[in-house]
Amino acid sequence: MRDLVRRIEAATPPDRDRGVDALRALAILGVVLGHWLVTALVSDSGTVRGISPLHYIPHLTPVSWVFQTLAVFFLVGGYVGARSHARARARGATYRQWIGARMGRLFRPVAAVLTLWAVVAGTMLTSGAGFGTVHALCKLVVSPLWFLLVFAVLTATTPVTARLHPLWPLAVVLAVDVFRFGFDGPEPLGWFNVAAGWMVPYCLGALWARRGLPRRPATGRWLLVGGAATTCGLVLFAGYPASMVGVPGARISNLNPPTLAAVTFGLAQSGAALLLLGPLRRVLRRPAVWAAVALANLSAMTVFLWHQTAMIAVTALGLLTGSALPGLHTVPDGTGWVFARLAWLPVFAVALLVCWAAFRTYEQGRPRRDSRVVREGRPARETVVRGA
């Protein structure tokens, strides 16, 4: 282990922004823990279905404020995408070469999870499992992939979005919500916000890459305070839901599609992320801490793609006990379920570790002897850690 830590430290370029890697790791961790905490599988008359604890326990809503961290992921994505494209142009690489490499790293691990679940779904159906059960499980695995499609589109348009000020997509989100909620506009209009809403933090990240926003602490403070105050105002006075994730049965979802409240909340998160950069950079000077973050970034996509499968596997294995296990198979209708679910999180993590060991090569590729521990921004197939 010490040798690995030394290798990672030695291979890290001096100008690498370790804080960016930490933000990306924290964003993925937030999404994973959030899904594990606000998703429950219960059996109803022989059919398994997914339900949300937020429907039964509204006072859990603050959980969504902590663990809905997609805006931070898009912020970092915009920063990394803009820098990567600029470096590619400086090397003389074509757009086709640049986007081909980035899309390959993004979607190669997706093929693995979709293939496995196609086999699982087919096997379950031919074995007599109900369609409702198979649909619920597959939806749980596939539904988080929507954000990868949005991220892929924004990445592909980086040459344009990198030059776009985030106020422009924010204006689109505002206009859509005013027309949709203020003038009873058609519901499908809201889907314009899927692109425009996540373009706001992505363009903010690109602006950060161009102008170095964290060098101005006031920027982070204004984003945090302004975004939080605006979000509170929208929730208290404009009828937006307080939960930053969808709740079954709710009239409005802040996430599906994104609303103005979700976007302003994302701006507050982005401000907090920029303010955290300084402390994170100082902590990450420690080789052991940096090694952990570097390895987490190496497996970010694998962790994201397989975390729901890990939870499903533990839930299915728990059925072998012959009884409904609290926090795993029971209806999430009280604080007892919450404490029981917290106790299951380490078990989910172990199952995810097994998935990581089995499928990580689809993200990392098969390393060769001359592989690098940290990618230095130069084109190379053999990388052990994807860099910014």
XYZ file of C-alpha atoms in Angstrom, residues 25-366:
342
model
C -15.245 12.140 -5.883
C -17.506 13.892 -3.371
C -20.171 14.452 -6.037
C -20.252 10.762 -6.972
C -20.263 9.750 -3.307
C -23.217 12.055 -2.675
C -25.245 10.547 -5.511
C -24.526 6.984 -4.379
C -25.385 7.580 -0.717
C -28.439 9.586 -1.720
C -29.813 6.752 -3.844
C -29.162 4.207 -1.118
C -30.981 6.363 1.443
C -34.043 7.439 -0.565
C -34.741 4.208 -2.451
C -36.499 1.199 -0.959
C -37.595 -2.096 -2.499
C -40.703 -3.741 -1.058
C -42.744 -6.765 -2.088
C -46.448 -6.213 -2.652
C -48.530 -9.305 -3.517
C -45.513 -11.022 -5.012
C -44.391 -8.000 -7.054
C -41.317 -6.003 -6.113
C -41.627 -2.250 -6.475
C -39.468 0.724 -5.661
C -40.741 3.369 -3.254
C -39.276 6.491 -1.688
C -38.923 7.088 2.060
C -39.523 10.786 1.329
C -43.150 9.917 0.533
C -43.663 8.464 4.015
C -41.178 10.534 6.035
C -41.268 14.148 4.755
C -38.865 15.320 7.477
C -36.137 13.409 5.612
C -36.233 16.124 2.938
C -32.925 17.697 4.125
C -31.223 14.475 3.024
C -31.854 15.572 -0.561
C -30.096 18.879 0.120
C -26.928 17.077 1.118
C -26.798 14.169 -1.306
C -28.248 15.590 -4.536
C -24.841 16.687 -5.807
C -25.301 16.531 -9.575
C -24.606 20.243 -9.999
C -21.113 19.769 -8.557
C -20.484 16.952 -11.021
C -21.521 19.169 -13.947
C -19.463 22.067 -12.556
C -16.359 19.883 -12.493
C -17.316 18.409 -15.869
C -17.423 21.854 -17.456
C -14.068 22.772 -15.938
C -12.425 19.525 -17.027
C -14.054 19.540 -20.467
C -12.970 23.100 -21.257
C -9.390 22.469 -20.143
C -9.217 19.142 -21.950
C -10.479 20.634 -25.210
C -8.046 23.543 -24.961
C -5.130 21.147 -24.392
C -6.245 18.954 -27.288
C -6.297 21.950 -29.626
C -2.859 23.006 -28.401
C -1.546 19.528 -29.262
C -3.071 19.768 -32.725
C -5.681 17.052 -32.082
C -8.904 17.239 -34.074
C -12.336 17.560 -32.494
C -13.164 14.057 -33.684
C -10.136 12.609 -31.909
C -10.896 14.517 -28.732
C -14.593 13.673 -28.519
C -13.988 10.053 -29.513
C -11.621 9.552 -26.596
C -13.955 11.211 -24.089
C -17.074 9.375 -25.256
C -15.215 6.070 -25.153
C -14.252 6.595 -21.525
C -17.819 7.606 -20.714
C -19.807 4.869 -22.431
C -17.539 1.826 -22.445
C -18.497 0.934 -18.844
C -22.178 1.613 -19.629
C -22.195 -1.234 -22.153
C -21.134 -3.679 -19.438
C -23.951 -2.843 -17.023
C -26.590 -2.809 -19.767
C -25.427 -6.169 -21.114
C -25.510 -7.808 -17.697
C -28.964 -6.481 -16.898
C -30.313 -7.522 -20.291
C -29.240 -11.067 -19.410
C -30.649 -10.789 -15.871
C -33.976 -9.435 -17.101
C -34.304 -12.144 -19.746
C -33.448 -14.860 -17.233
C -35.953 -13.542 -14.692
C -38.768 -13.347 -17.240
C -38.160 -16.852 -18.568
C -37.998 -18.133 -14.978
C -41.479 -16.840 -14.231
C -40.758 -13.527 -12.507
C -43.490 -10.951 -12.954
C -43.014 -8.200 -15.498
C -43.692 -5.591 -12.812
C -40.807 -6.883 -10.701
C -38.380 -6.990 -13.623
C -39.454 -3.527 -14.739
C -38.969 -2.072 -11.239
C -35.459 -3.498 -10.904
C -34.348 -2.496 -14.394
C -35.764 0.996 -13.941
C -33.786 1.341 -10.725
C -30.563 0.494 -12.576
C -31.206 2.350 -15.828
C -32.922 5.535 -14.634
C -29.710 7.146 -13.268
C -28.211 6.875 -16.756
C -30.248 9.845 -17.995
C -27.679 12.202 -16.545
C -24.894 10.521 -18.538
C -26.757 11.288 -21.756
C -27.075 14.940 -20.756
C -23.427 15.026 -19.726
C -22.420 13.465 -23.053
C -24.369 16.100 -25.009
C -22.816 18.936 -23.019
C -19.361 17.406 -23.437
C -19.891 17.117 -27.190
C -20.855 20.794 -27.354
C -17.911 21.952 -25.216
C -16.386 24.091 -28.015
C -19.595 26.167 -27.854
C -20.646 25.846 -24.217
C -17.124 26.696 -23.053
C -17.679 30.192 -24.455
C -21.257 30.559 -23.206
C -21.903 32.568 -20.062
C -23.994 30.592 -17.527
C -26.529 33.433 -17.322
C -27.843 32.500 -20.787
C -29.035 28.976 -19.945
C -30.225 30.305 -16.563
C -32.434 32.773 -18.443
C -33.876 29.885 -20.475
C -34.733 27.964 -17.294
C -36.394 31.054 -15.823
C -38.439 31.672 -18.981
C -39.558 28.045 -19.196
C -40.688 27.949 -15.565
C -42.496 31.291 -15.783
C -44.415 30.113 -18.841
C -44.977 26.596 -17.492
C -46.114 27.485 -13.975
C -47.200 31.117 -14.321
C -49.214 30.802 -17.533
C -50.183 27.103 -17.424
C -47.909 26.278 -20.329
C -47.695 22.731 -21.659
C -45.838 20.294 -19.406
C -43.527 19.027 -22.205
C -42.048 22.530 -22.309
C -40.265 21.689 -19.076
C -38.002 19.235 -20.849
C -36.082 22.143 -22.359
C -34.715 22.537 -18.847
C -33.018 19.143 -18.974
C -30.366 20.642 -21.221
C -30.563 24.271 -20.087
C -30.684 23.471 -16.372
C -27.522 21.358 -16.285
C -25.840 23.656 -18.778
C -25.765 26.324 -16.063
C -23.203 24.581 -13.793
C -21.406 23.144 -16.840
C -20.920 26.626 -18.313
C -19.938 27.893 -14.869
C -17.232 25.227 -14.768
C -16.011 26.270 -18.213
C -15.944 29.889 -17.034
C -13.890 28.738 -14.066
C -11.422 27.091 -16.466
C -11.094 30.320 -18.453
C -10.972 32.880 -15.671
C -10.002 31.065 -12.480
C -13.100 31.776 -10.370
C -11.723 30.322 -7.104
C -9.064 33.034 -7.077
C -11.900 35.344 -6.165
C -13.414 34.068 -2.887
C -16.285 36.517 -3.248
C -17.527 34.535 -6.259
C -18.065 31.402 -4.194
C -19.715 33.350 -1.381
C -22.084 35.153 -3.735
C -23.058 31.909 -5.443
C -23.636 30.147 -2.132
C -25.606 32.913 -0.429
C -27.467 34.088 -3.519
C -28.324 30.588 -4.693
C -29.467 29.465 -1.244
C -31.560 32.597 -0.645
C -33.212 32.337 -4.057
C -33.969 28.657 -3.549
C -35.535 29.343 -0.151
C -37.654 32.096 -1.672
C -38.855 29.831 -4.475
C -39.778 27.082 -2.003
C -41.475 29.366 0.528
C -43.287 31.757 -1.794
C -43.454 30.282 -5.306
C -44.756 26.792 -4.589
C -41.653 24.786 -5.484
C -41.160 21.570 -3.476
C -38.479 21.536 -0.792
C -37.092 18.160 -1.868
C -34.339 18.390 -4.458
C -35.154 14.895 -5.746
C -38.409 13.560 -7.121
C -40.998 12.244 -4.661
C -43.650 9.807 -5.977
C -47.074 11.418 -5.905
C -45.780 14.983 -5.698
C -47.362 17.500 -8.066
C -43.981 18.963 -9.066
C -40.565 17.343 -9.210
C -37.532 19.591 -8.897
C -35.410 17.113 -10.814
C -37.558 15.557 -13.506
C -37.283 17.888 -15.362
C -35.056 20.379 -13.504
C -36.845 23.438 -12.191
C -35.536 26.908 -11.469
C -35.308 25.909 -7.792
C -33.070 22.952 -8.647
C -30.819 25.199 -10.735
C -30.499 27.916 -8.087
C -29.827 25.194 -5.522
C -27.119 23.899 -7.862
C -25.585 27.371 -7.979
C -25.474 27.392 -4.176
C -23.775 23.991 -4.240
C -21.310 25.261 -6.831
C -20.473 28.207 -4.599
C -19.879 25.868 -1.668
C -17.683 23.685 -3.879
C -15.542 26.657 -4.923
C -15.142 27.697 -1.289
C -14.106 24.152 -0.368
C -11.312 24.062 -2.923
C -8.747 25.771 -0.693
C -9.208 23.452 2.308
C -9.356 20.405 0.030
C -6.108 21.335 -1.689
C -4.376 21.669 1.668
C -5.646 18.304 2.906
C -4.699 16.613 -0.358
C -1.045 17.534 0.074
C -0.909 14.423 2.231
C 0.098 11.564 -0.089
C -2.178 8.962 1.518
C -5.270 11.175 1.274
C -4.457 12.104 -2.313
C -3.956 8.447 -3.238
C -7.439 7.608 -1.940
C -9.000 10.434 -3.968
C -7.028 9.513 -7.091
C -8.145 5.894 -6.889
C -11.748 6.974 -6.279
C -11.655 9.059 -9.452
C -10.230 6.105 -11.316
C -13.403 4.155 -10.542
C -15.966 6.970 -10.499
C -18.028 5.659 -13.411
C -17.875 2.068 -12.181
C -19.119 3.135 -8.748
C -21.914 5.224 -10.246
C -23.076 2.565 -12.696
C -23.049 -0.373 -10.287
C -24.194 1.110 -6.969
C -27.864 0.318 -7.590
C -26.985 -3.216 -8.675
C -25.108 -3.663 -5.399
C -28.160 -2.577 -3.409
C -30.446 -4.871 -5.404
C -28.082 -7.819 -4.913
C -28.033 -7.351 -1.133
C -31.818 -6.983 -1.071
C -32.264 -10.165 -3.112
C -29.831 -12.170 -0.986
C -31.642 -10.968 2.121
C -34.778 -12.729 0.904
C -33.011 -16.047 1.512
C -33.543 -15.511 5.235
C -37.249 -16.104 4.698
C -38.326 -12.962 6.535
C -38.559 -9.243 5.819
C -35.404 -7.584 7.117
C -35.850 -4.086 8.619
C -34.398 -1.365 6.443
C -34.088 -3.747 3.509
C -37.527 -5.203 2.728
C -39.838 -3.215 4.997
C -41.907 -0.157 4.108
C -39.904 3.036 4.864
C -42.550 4.641 7.054
C -40.669 5.679 10.184
C -37.381 6.618 11.788
C -36.806 2.967 12.675
C -36.441 2.236 8.969
C -33.924 5.078 8.636
C -31.646 3.723 11.358
C -31.962 0.198 9.963
C -31.081 1.445 6.471
C -28.014 3.247 7.824
C -26.846 -0.086 9.227
C -27.172 -1.642 5.762
C -24.977 0.967 4.054
C -21.682 -0.836 4.858
C -23.154 -4.034 3.409
C -24.104 -2.179 0.223
C -20.551 -0.819 0.104
C -19.076 -4.324 0.314
C -21.363 -5.490 -2.500
C -20.300 -2.469 -4.546
C -16.665 -3.368 -3.911
C -17.359 -6.807 -5.409
C -18.945 -5.169 -8.474
C -15.957 -2.843 -8.750
C -13.519 -5.762 -8.693
C -15.483 -7.551 -11.406
C -16.160 -4.661 -13.794
C -13.556 -1.929 -13.217
C -11.526 -2.916 -16.293
C -14.352 -1.661 -18.530
C -13.666 1.839 -17.235
C -9.915 1.708 -16.733
C -8.912 -0.512 -19.622
C -6.331 -3.230 -19.116
